[in-house]
PDB file of C-alpha atoms in Angstrom:
ATOM      1  CA  UNK A   1      84.733  85.005  87.145  1.00 86.00           C
ATOM      2  CA  UNK A   2      83.543  87.650  84.673  1.00 91.00           C
ATOM      3  CA  UNK A   3      84.775  87.381  81.090  1.00 96.00           C
ATOM      4  CA  UNK A   4      87.367  89.946  80.001  1.00 96.00           C
ATOM      5  CA  UNK A   5      88.310  91.604  76.725  1.00 96.00           C
ATOM      6  CA  UNK A   6      91.977  92.159  75.873  1.00 97.00           C
ATOM      7  CA  UNK A   7      92.828  95.150  73.700  1.00 98.00           C
ATOM      8  CA  UNK A   8      96.300  95.430  72.188  1.00 98.00           C
ATOM      9  CA  UNK A   9      97.088  99.151  72.052  1.00 97.00           C
ATOM     10  CA  UNK A  10      99.428  98.576  69.123  1.00 97.00           C
ATOM     11  CA  UNK A  11      96.437  97.494  67.042  1.00 98.00           C
ATOM     12  CA  UNK A  12      93.964 100.327  67.669  1.00 97.00           C
ATOM     13  CA  UNK A  13      93.773 103.957  66.582  1.00 96.00           C
ATOM     14  CA  UNK A  14      94.951 106.823  68.835  1.00 92.00           C
ATOM     15  CA  UNK A  15      91.375 108.057  69.264  1.00 93.00           C
ATOM     16  CA  UNK A  16      90.303 104.648  70.562  1.00 97.00           C
ATOM     17  CA  UNK A  17      93.240 104.588  73.002  1.00 96.00           C
ATOM     18  CA  UNK A  18      92.067 107.989  74.198  1.00 94.00           C
ATOM     19  CA  UNK A  19      88.508 106.761  74.759  1.00 96.00           C
ATOM     20  CA  UNK A  20      89.683 103.789  76.817  1.00 97.00           C
ATOM     21  CA  UNK A  21      92.007 105.956  78.906  1.00 96.00           C
ATOM     22  CA  UNK A  22      89.485 108.693  79.717  1.00 96.00           C
ATOM     23  CA  UNK A  23      86.834 106.097  80.507  1.00 97.00           C
ATOM     24  CA  UNK A  24      88.958 104.056  82.908  1.00 97.00           C
ATOM     25  CA  UNK A  25      91.305 106.603  84.516  1.00 97.00           C
ATOM     26  CA  UNK A  26      88.592 108.387  86.483  1.00 96.00           C
ATOM     27  CA  UNK A  27      87.838 110.668  88.109  1.00 96.00           C
ATOM     28  CA  UNK A  28      90.637 112.900  86.879  1.00 97.00           C
ATOM     29  CA  UNK A  29      91.397 116.144  88.740  1.00 97.00           C
ATOM     30  CA  UNK A  30      91.036 119.305  86.696  1.00 98.00           C
ATOM     31  CA  UNK A  31      93.854 121.817  86.384  1.00 98.00           C
ATOM     32  CA  UNK A  32      92.196 125.146  85.606  1.00 98.00           C
ATOM     33  CA  UNK A  33      95.335 126.814  84.317  1.00 98.00           C
ATOM     34  CA  UNK A  34      95.826 130.573  84.207  1.00 97.00           C
ATOM     35  CA  UNK A  35      98.745 132.078  82.319  1.00 97.00           C
ATOM     36  CA  UNK A  36      99.815 135.351  80.742  1.00 96.00           C
ATOM     37  CA  UNK A  37     101.403 135.802  77.353  1.00 94.00           C
ATOM     38  CA  UNK A  38     104.558 137.806  76.683  1.00 95.00           C
ATOM     39  CA  UNK A  39     102.429 140.950  76.452  1.00 94.00           C
ATOM     40  CA  UNK A  40     100.749 140.354  79.807  1.00 94.00           C
ATOM     41  CA  UNK A  41      97.364 139.245  78.429  1.00 92.00           C
ATOM     42  CA  UNK A  42      95.690 136.575  80.620  1.00 93.00           C
ATOM     43  CA  UNK A  43      94.420 133.191  79.526  1.00 93.00           C
ATOM     44  CA  UNK A  44      92.463 130.472  81.329  1.00 96.00           C
ATOM     45  CA  UNK A  45      91.740 126.892  80.253  1.00 96.00           C
ATOM     46  CA  UNK A  46      90.951 123.564  81.979  1.00 97.00           C
ATOM     47  CA  UNK A  47      92.940 120.347  81.530  1.00 97.00           C
ATOM     48  CA  UNK A  48      92.118 116.940  82.993  1.00 97.00           C
ATOM     49  CA  UNK A  49      95.338 115.255  81.898  1.00 97.00           C
ATOM     50  CA  UNK A  50      96.808 116.450  85.197  1.00 97.00           C
ATOM     51  CA  UNK A  51      98.271 115.072  88.386  1.00 97.00           C
ATOM     52  CA  UNK A  52     100.693 115.530  91.263  1.00 97.00           C
ATOM     53  CA  UNK A  53     103.920 113.641  90.616  1.00 97.00           C
ATOM     54  CA  UNK A  54     106.278 114.540  93.470  1.00 98.00           C
ATOM     55  CA  UNK A  55     106.185 116.385  96.791  1.00 97.00           C
ATOM     56  CA  UNK A  56     109.937 116.970  97.199  1.00 98.00           C
ATOM     57  CA  UNK A  57     110.364 118.821  94.930  1.00 97.00           C
ATOM     58  CA  UNK A  58     106.632 119.628  94.577  1.00 98.00           C
ATOM     59  CA  UNK A  59     106.049 118.760  90.928  1.00 98.00           C
ATOM     60  CA  UNK A  60     102.767 118.637  89.022  1.00 98.00           C
ATOM     61  CA  UNK A  61     102.260 117.478  85.448  1.00 98.00           C
ATOM     62  CA  UNK A  62     100.006 118.748  82.671  1.00 98.00           C
ATOM     63  CA  UNK A  63      99.238 117.039  79.375  1.00 97.00           C
ATOM     64  CA  UNK A  64      98.189 119.657  76.820  1.00 96.00           C
ATOM     65  CA  UNK A  65      96.987 118.557  73.416  1.00 93.00           C
ATOM     66  CA  UNK A  66      98.241 120.355  70.319  1.00 91.00           C
ATOM     67  CA  UNK A  67      95.818 122.233  68.112  1.00 89.00           C
ATOM     68  CA  UNK A  68      94.504 120.420  65.040  1.00 86.00           C
ATOM     69  CA  UNK A  69      97.035 122.288  62.881  1.00 89.00           C
ATOM     70  CA  UNK A  70      99.928 121.174  65.085  1.00 88.00           C
ATOM     71  CA  UNK A  71     100.486 124.469  66.905  1.00 90.00           C
ATOM     72  CA  UNK A  72     100.747 124.698  70.677  1.00 92.00           C
ATOM     73  CA  UNK A  73      97.654 125.882  72.524  1.00 92.00           C
ATOM     74  CA  UNK A  74      97.794 129.308  74.177  1.00 93.00           C
ATOM     75  CA  UNK A  75      98.429 127.794  77.618  1.00 95.00           C
ATOM     76  CA  UNK A  76     101.491 125.825  76.540  1.00 96.00           C
ATOM     77  CA  UNK A  77     102.859 128.689  74.448  1.00 96.00           C
ATOM     78  CA  UNK A  78     102.467 131.125  77.343  1.00 97.00           C
ATOM     79  CA  UNK A  79     104.210 128.762  79.744  1.00 98.00           C
ATOM     80  CA  UNK A  80     107.127 128.422  77.316  1.00 97.00           C
ATOM     81  CA  UNK A  81     107.342 132.182  76.800  1.00 98.00           C
ATOM     82  CA  UNK A  82     106.864 133.385  80.384  1.00 98.00           C
ATOM     83  CA  UNK A  83     107.941 130.325  82.400  1.00 98.00           C
ATOM     84  CA  UNK A  84     105.135 130.298  84.963  1.00 98.00           C
ATOM     85  CA  UNK A  85     101.518 129.202  85.378  1.00 98.00           C
ATOM     86  CA  UNK A  86      98.867 128.824  88.080  1.00 98.00           C
ATOM     87  CA  UNK A  87      96.641 125.799  88.650  1.00 98.00           C
ATOM     88  CA  UNK A  88      93.246 126.758  90.083  1.00 98.00           C
ATOM     89  CA  UNK A  89      91.059 124.052  91.621  1.00 98.00           C
ATOM     90  CA  UNK A  90      87.525 123.788  90.246  1.00 98.00           C
ATOM     91  CA  UNK A  91      84.881 123.606  92.956  1.00 98.00           C
ATOM     92  CA  UNK A  92      81.378 122.396  92.127  1.00 98.00           C
ATOM     93  CA  UNK A  93      80.000 125.947  92.110  1.00 98.00           C
ATOM     94  CA  UNK A  94      82.532 126.925  89.424  1.00 98.00           C
ATOM     95  CA  UNK A  95      81.919 124.013  87.031  1.00 98.00           C
ATOM     96  CA  UNK A  96      79.884 126.066  84.539  1.00 97.00           C
ATOM     97  CA  UNK A  97      82.443 128.875  84.505  1.00 98.00           C
ATOM     98  CA  UNK A  98      85.222 126.349  83.979  1.00 98.00           C
ATOM     99  CA  UNK A  99      83.280 124.854  81.074  1.00 97.00           C
ATOM    100  CA  UNK A 100      82.981 128.296  79.476  1.00 97.00           C
ATOM    101  CA  UNK A 101      86.762 128.716  79.502  1.00 96.00           C
ATOM    102  CA  UNK A 102      87.121 125.361  77.718  1.00 94.00           C
ATOM    103  CA  UNK A 103      85.657 126.910  74.549  1.00 92.00           C
ATOM    104  CA  UNK A 104      88.353 127.461  71.868  1.00 86.00           C
ATOM    105  CA  UNK A 105      88.084 131.242  71.792  1.00 85.00           C
ATOM    106  CA  UNK A 106      90.331 133.337  69.568  1.00 80.00           C
ATOM    107  CA  UNK A 107      93.668 133.969  71.271  1.00 72.00           C
ATOM    108  CA  UNK A 108      92.790 137.638  71.874  1.00 78.00           C
ATOM    109  CA  UNK A 109      89.517 136.838  73.703  1.00 83.00           C
ATOM    110  CA  UNK A 110      89.657 137.044  77.499  1.00 87.00           C
ATOM    111  CA  UNK A 111      88.123 133.734  78.666  1.00 89.00           C
ATOM    112  CA  UNK A 112      88.018 134.919  82.269  1.00 91.00           C
ATOM    113  CA  UNK A 113      85.770 137.855  81.388  1.00 93.00           C
ATOM    114  CA  UNK A 114      83.583 135.624  79.227  1.00 94.00           C
ATOM    115  CA  UNK A 115      83.067 133.324  82.229  1.00 96.00           C
ATOM    116  CA  UNK A 116      82.304 136.212  84.592  1.00 96.00           C
ATOM    117  CA  UNK A 117      85.327 135.523  86.773  1.00 97.00           C
ATOM    118  CA  UNK A 118      87.828 137.725  88.586  1.00 97.00           C
ATOM    119  CA  UNK A 119      91.608 137.564  88.436  1.00 97.00           C
ATOM    120  CA  UNK A 120      93.970 138.465  91.229  1.00 97.00           C
ATOM    121  CA  UNK A 121      97.694 139.083  90.979  1.00 97.00           C
ATOM    122  CA  UNK A 122     100.031 136.183  91.634  1.00 97.00           C
ATOM    123  CA  UNK A 123     102.077 136.125  94.832  1.00 96.00           C
ATOM    124  CA  UNK A 124     105.360 134.756  93.469  1.00 98.00           C
ATOM    125  CA  UNK A 125     104.671 134.398  89.742  1.00 98.00           C
ATOM    126  CA  UNK A 126     103.469 136.643  86.929  1.00 97.00           C
ATOM    127  CA  UNK A 127     100.443 134.491  86.154  1.00 97.00           C
ATOM    128  CA  UNK A 128      97.237 135.505  87.960  1.00 98.00           C
ATOM    129  CA  UNK A 129      94.864 133.311  89.972  1.00 98.00           C
ATOM    130  CA  UNK A 130      91.105 132.950  89.648  1.00 98.00           C
ATOM    131  CA  UNK A 131      89.789 134.746  92.729  1.00 98.00           C
ATOM    132  CA  UNK A 132      86.664 132.585  92.995  1.00 98.00           C
ATOM    133  CA  UNK A 133      88.664 129.331  93.143  1.00 98.00           C
ATOM    134  CA  UNK A 134      89.126 127.810  96.632  1.00 98.00           C
ATOM    135  CA  UNK A 135      92.776 126.963  95.939  1.00 98.00           C
ATOM    136  CA  UNK A 136      95.458 128.162  93.553  1.00 98.00           C
ATOM    137  CA  UNK A 137      98.902 126.604  93.093  1.00 98.00           C
ATOM    138  CA  UNK A 138     101.500 128.940  91.619  1.00 98.00           C
ATOM    139  CA  UNK A 139     104.106 127.129  89.531  1.00 98.00           C
ATOM    140  CA  UNK A 140     107.369 127.767  87.760  1.00 98.00           C
ATOM    141  CA  UNK A 141     108.138 125.777  84.639  1.00 98.00           C
ATOM    142  CA  UNK A 142     110.372 122.811  85.420  1.00 98.00           C
ATOM    143  CA  UNK A 143     110.536 121.142  82.010  1.00 98.00           C
ATOM    144  CA  UNK A 144     108.728 120.114  78.843  1.00 96.00           C
ATOM    145  CA  UNK A 145     108.574 116.518  77.640  1.00 94.00           C
ATOM    146  CA  UNK A 146     108.082 116.110  73.905  1.00 85.00           C
ATOM    147  CA  UNK A 147     105.896 113.080  73.155  1.00 85.00           C
ATOM    148  CA  UNK A 148     105.450 113.751  69.467  1.00 82.00           C
ATOM    149  CA  UNK A 149     102.570 115.272  67.512  1.00 83.00           C
ATOM    150  CA  UNK A 150      99.673 114.582  69.902  1.00 86.00           C
ATOM    151  CA  UNK A 151     100.333 116.185  73.260  1.00 91.00           C
ATOM    152  CA  UNK A 152     103.048 118.021  75.153  1.00 95.00           C
ATOM    153  CA  UNK A 153     103.790 117.274  78.793  1.00 97.00           C
ATOM    154  CA  UNK A 154     104.585 120.188  81.091  1.00 98.00           C
ATOM    155  CA  UNK A 155     106.148 119.750  84.509  1.00 98.00           C
ATOM    156  CA  UNK A 156     105.825 122.614  86.941  1.00 98.00           C
ATOM    157  CA  UNK A 157     107.228 123.185  90.418  1.00 98.00           C
ATOM    158  CA  UNK A 158     104.793 124.649  92.948  1.00 98.00           C
ATOM    159  CA  UNK A 159     106.320 127.742  94.555  1.00 98.00           C
ATOM    160  CA  UNK A 160     103.279 129.052  96.449  1.00 98.00           C
ATOM    161  CA  UNK A 161      99.729 128.044  97.338  1.00 98.00           C
ATOM    162  CA  UNK A 162      96.879 130.436  98.012  1.00 97.00           C
ATOM    163  CA  UNK A 163      94.038 128.688  99.849  1.00 98.00           C
ATOM    164  CA  UNK A 164      90.679 129.877 101.109  1.00 97.00           C
ATOM    165  CA  UNK A 165      90.980 129.996 104.889  1.00 97.00           C
ATOM    166  CA  UNK A 166      88.031 127.683 105.561  1.00 97.00           C
ATOM    167  CA  UNK A 167      89.528 124.733 103.649  1.00 97.00           C
ATOM    168  CA  UNK A 168      92.808 124.328 105.581  1.00 98.00           C
ATOM    169  CA  UNK A 169      93.691 123.881 109.263  1.00 97.00           C
ATOM    170  CA  UNK A 170      96.828 124.672 111.265  1.00 97.00           C
ATOM    171  CA  UNK A 171      98.292 121.232 110.409  1.00 97.00           C
ATOM    172  CA  UNK A 172      97.937 121.918 106.660  1.00 97.00           C
ATOM    173  CA  UNK A 173      95.145 119.368 106.271  1.00 97.00           C
ATOM    174  CA  UNK A 174      92.670 120.248 103.511  1.00 97.00           C
ATOM    175  CA  UNK A 175      88.955 119.744 104.165  1.00 97.00           C
ATOM    176  CA  UNK A 176      87.672 117.942 101.034  1.00 96.00           C
ATOM    177  CA  UNK A 177      84.061 118.900 101.752  1.00 96.00           C
ATOM    178  CA  UNK A 178      84.937 122.599 101.893  1.00 97.00           C
ATOM    179  CA  UNK A 179      87.129 122.324  98.792  1.00 98.00           C
ATOM    180  CA  UNK A 180      84.225 120.599  96.985  1.00 98.00           C
ATOM    181  CA  UNK A 181      86.329 119.829  93.918  1.00 98.00           C
ATOM    182  CA  UNK A 182      84.926 118.246  90.789  1.00 98.00           C
ATOM    183  CA  UNK A 183      86.618 115.626  88.627  1.00 97.00           C
ATOM    184  CA  UNK A 184      86.437 114.711  84.969  1.00 97.00           C
ATOM    185  CA  UNK A 185      84.914 111.454  83.809  1.00 97.00           C
ATOM    186  CA  UNK A 186      84.621 110.231  80.220  1.00 94.00           C
ATOM    187  CA  UNK A 187      83.043 112.370  77.514  1.00 92.00           C
ATOM    188  CA  UNK A 188      81.115 115.334  78.934  1.00 94.00           C
ATOM    189  CA  UNK A 189      80.606 113.741  82.360  1.00 97.00           C
ATOM    190  CA  UNK A 190      81.962 115.138  85.631  1.00 97.00           C
ATOM    191  CA  UNK A 191      81.882 113.913  89.219  1.00 97.00           C
ATOM    192  CA  UNK A 192      81.897 115.484  92.647  1.00 97.00           C
ATOM    193  CA  UNK A 193      84.212 114.538  95.518  1.00 95.00           C
ATOM    194  CA  UNK A 194      81.496 114.674  98.170  1.00 94.00           C
ATOM    195  CA  UNK A 195      81.007 110.924  98.603  1.00 92.00           C
ATOM    196  CA  UNK A 196      84.153 110.048 100.591  1.00 89.00           C
ATOM    197  CA  UNK A 197      85.029 107.117 102.817  1.00 91.00           C
ATOM    198  CA  UNK A 198      88.021 106.170 104.961  1.00 92.00           C
ATOM    199  CA  UNK A 199      90.103 102.994 104.873  1.00 95.00           C
ATOM    200  CA  UNK A 200      92.632 102.542 107.629  1.00 95.00           C
ATOM    201  CA  UNK A 201      96.180 101.629 106.512  1.00 93.00           C
ATOM    202  CA  UNK A 202      96.976  97.906 106.938  1.00 95.00           C
ATOM    203  CA  UNK A 203      99.060  96.755 109.883  1.00 93.00           C
ATOM    204  CA  UNK A 204     100.745  93.531 110.840  1.00 88.00           C
TER     205      UNK A 204
END
């Protein structure tokens, strides 16, 4: 049996906890979140502290780090102010554009324009969707969870999904090859979801 190393999280720094988490909890899906502020100005930013938590009700969770000075990032502030957001799925062809929107631009800079992307009006929410994305999940704010000074947790309820027609069939099954989503690994590394395999559920 291979030797193991035990790390007591109460004895290491927050940054080291972060490095262990992002290196082991992989690949992480990327929520490419679009919002609008109270004045209607759009914002886009990717977050890999993201996951689906419930299907009834359909709840997703975002973990958004605070700025270095302790203020909320534009995405979190907009969600608080307006109460809605849209999660766009990042396909492999959009990885570079997504990376552009990760840059900490000034709050008045339009990240979507900088990345050469197109916005389209939301169906049921005020926040727009990224037109080039294969799937967009429109959400209403469910609740915030305050974890302290590091990161705020946002729960959103999906109220509508806009999907490219070639990725979904009449039984609502999504074709992972057509979606071609990318995931986040540790550091600057990403992964594709093209190498899939099936395992049949166990039976007695």
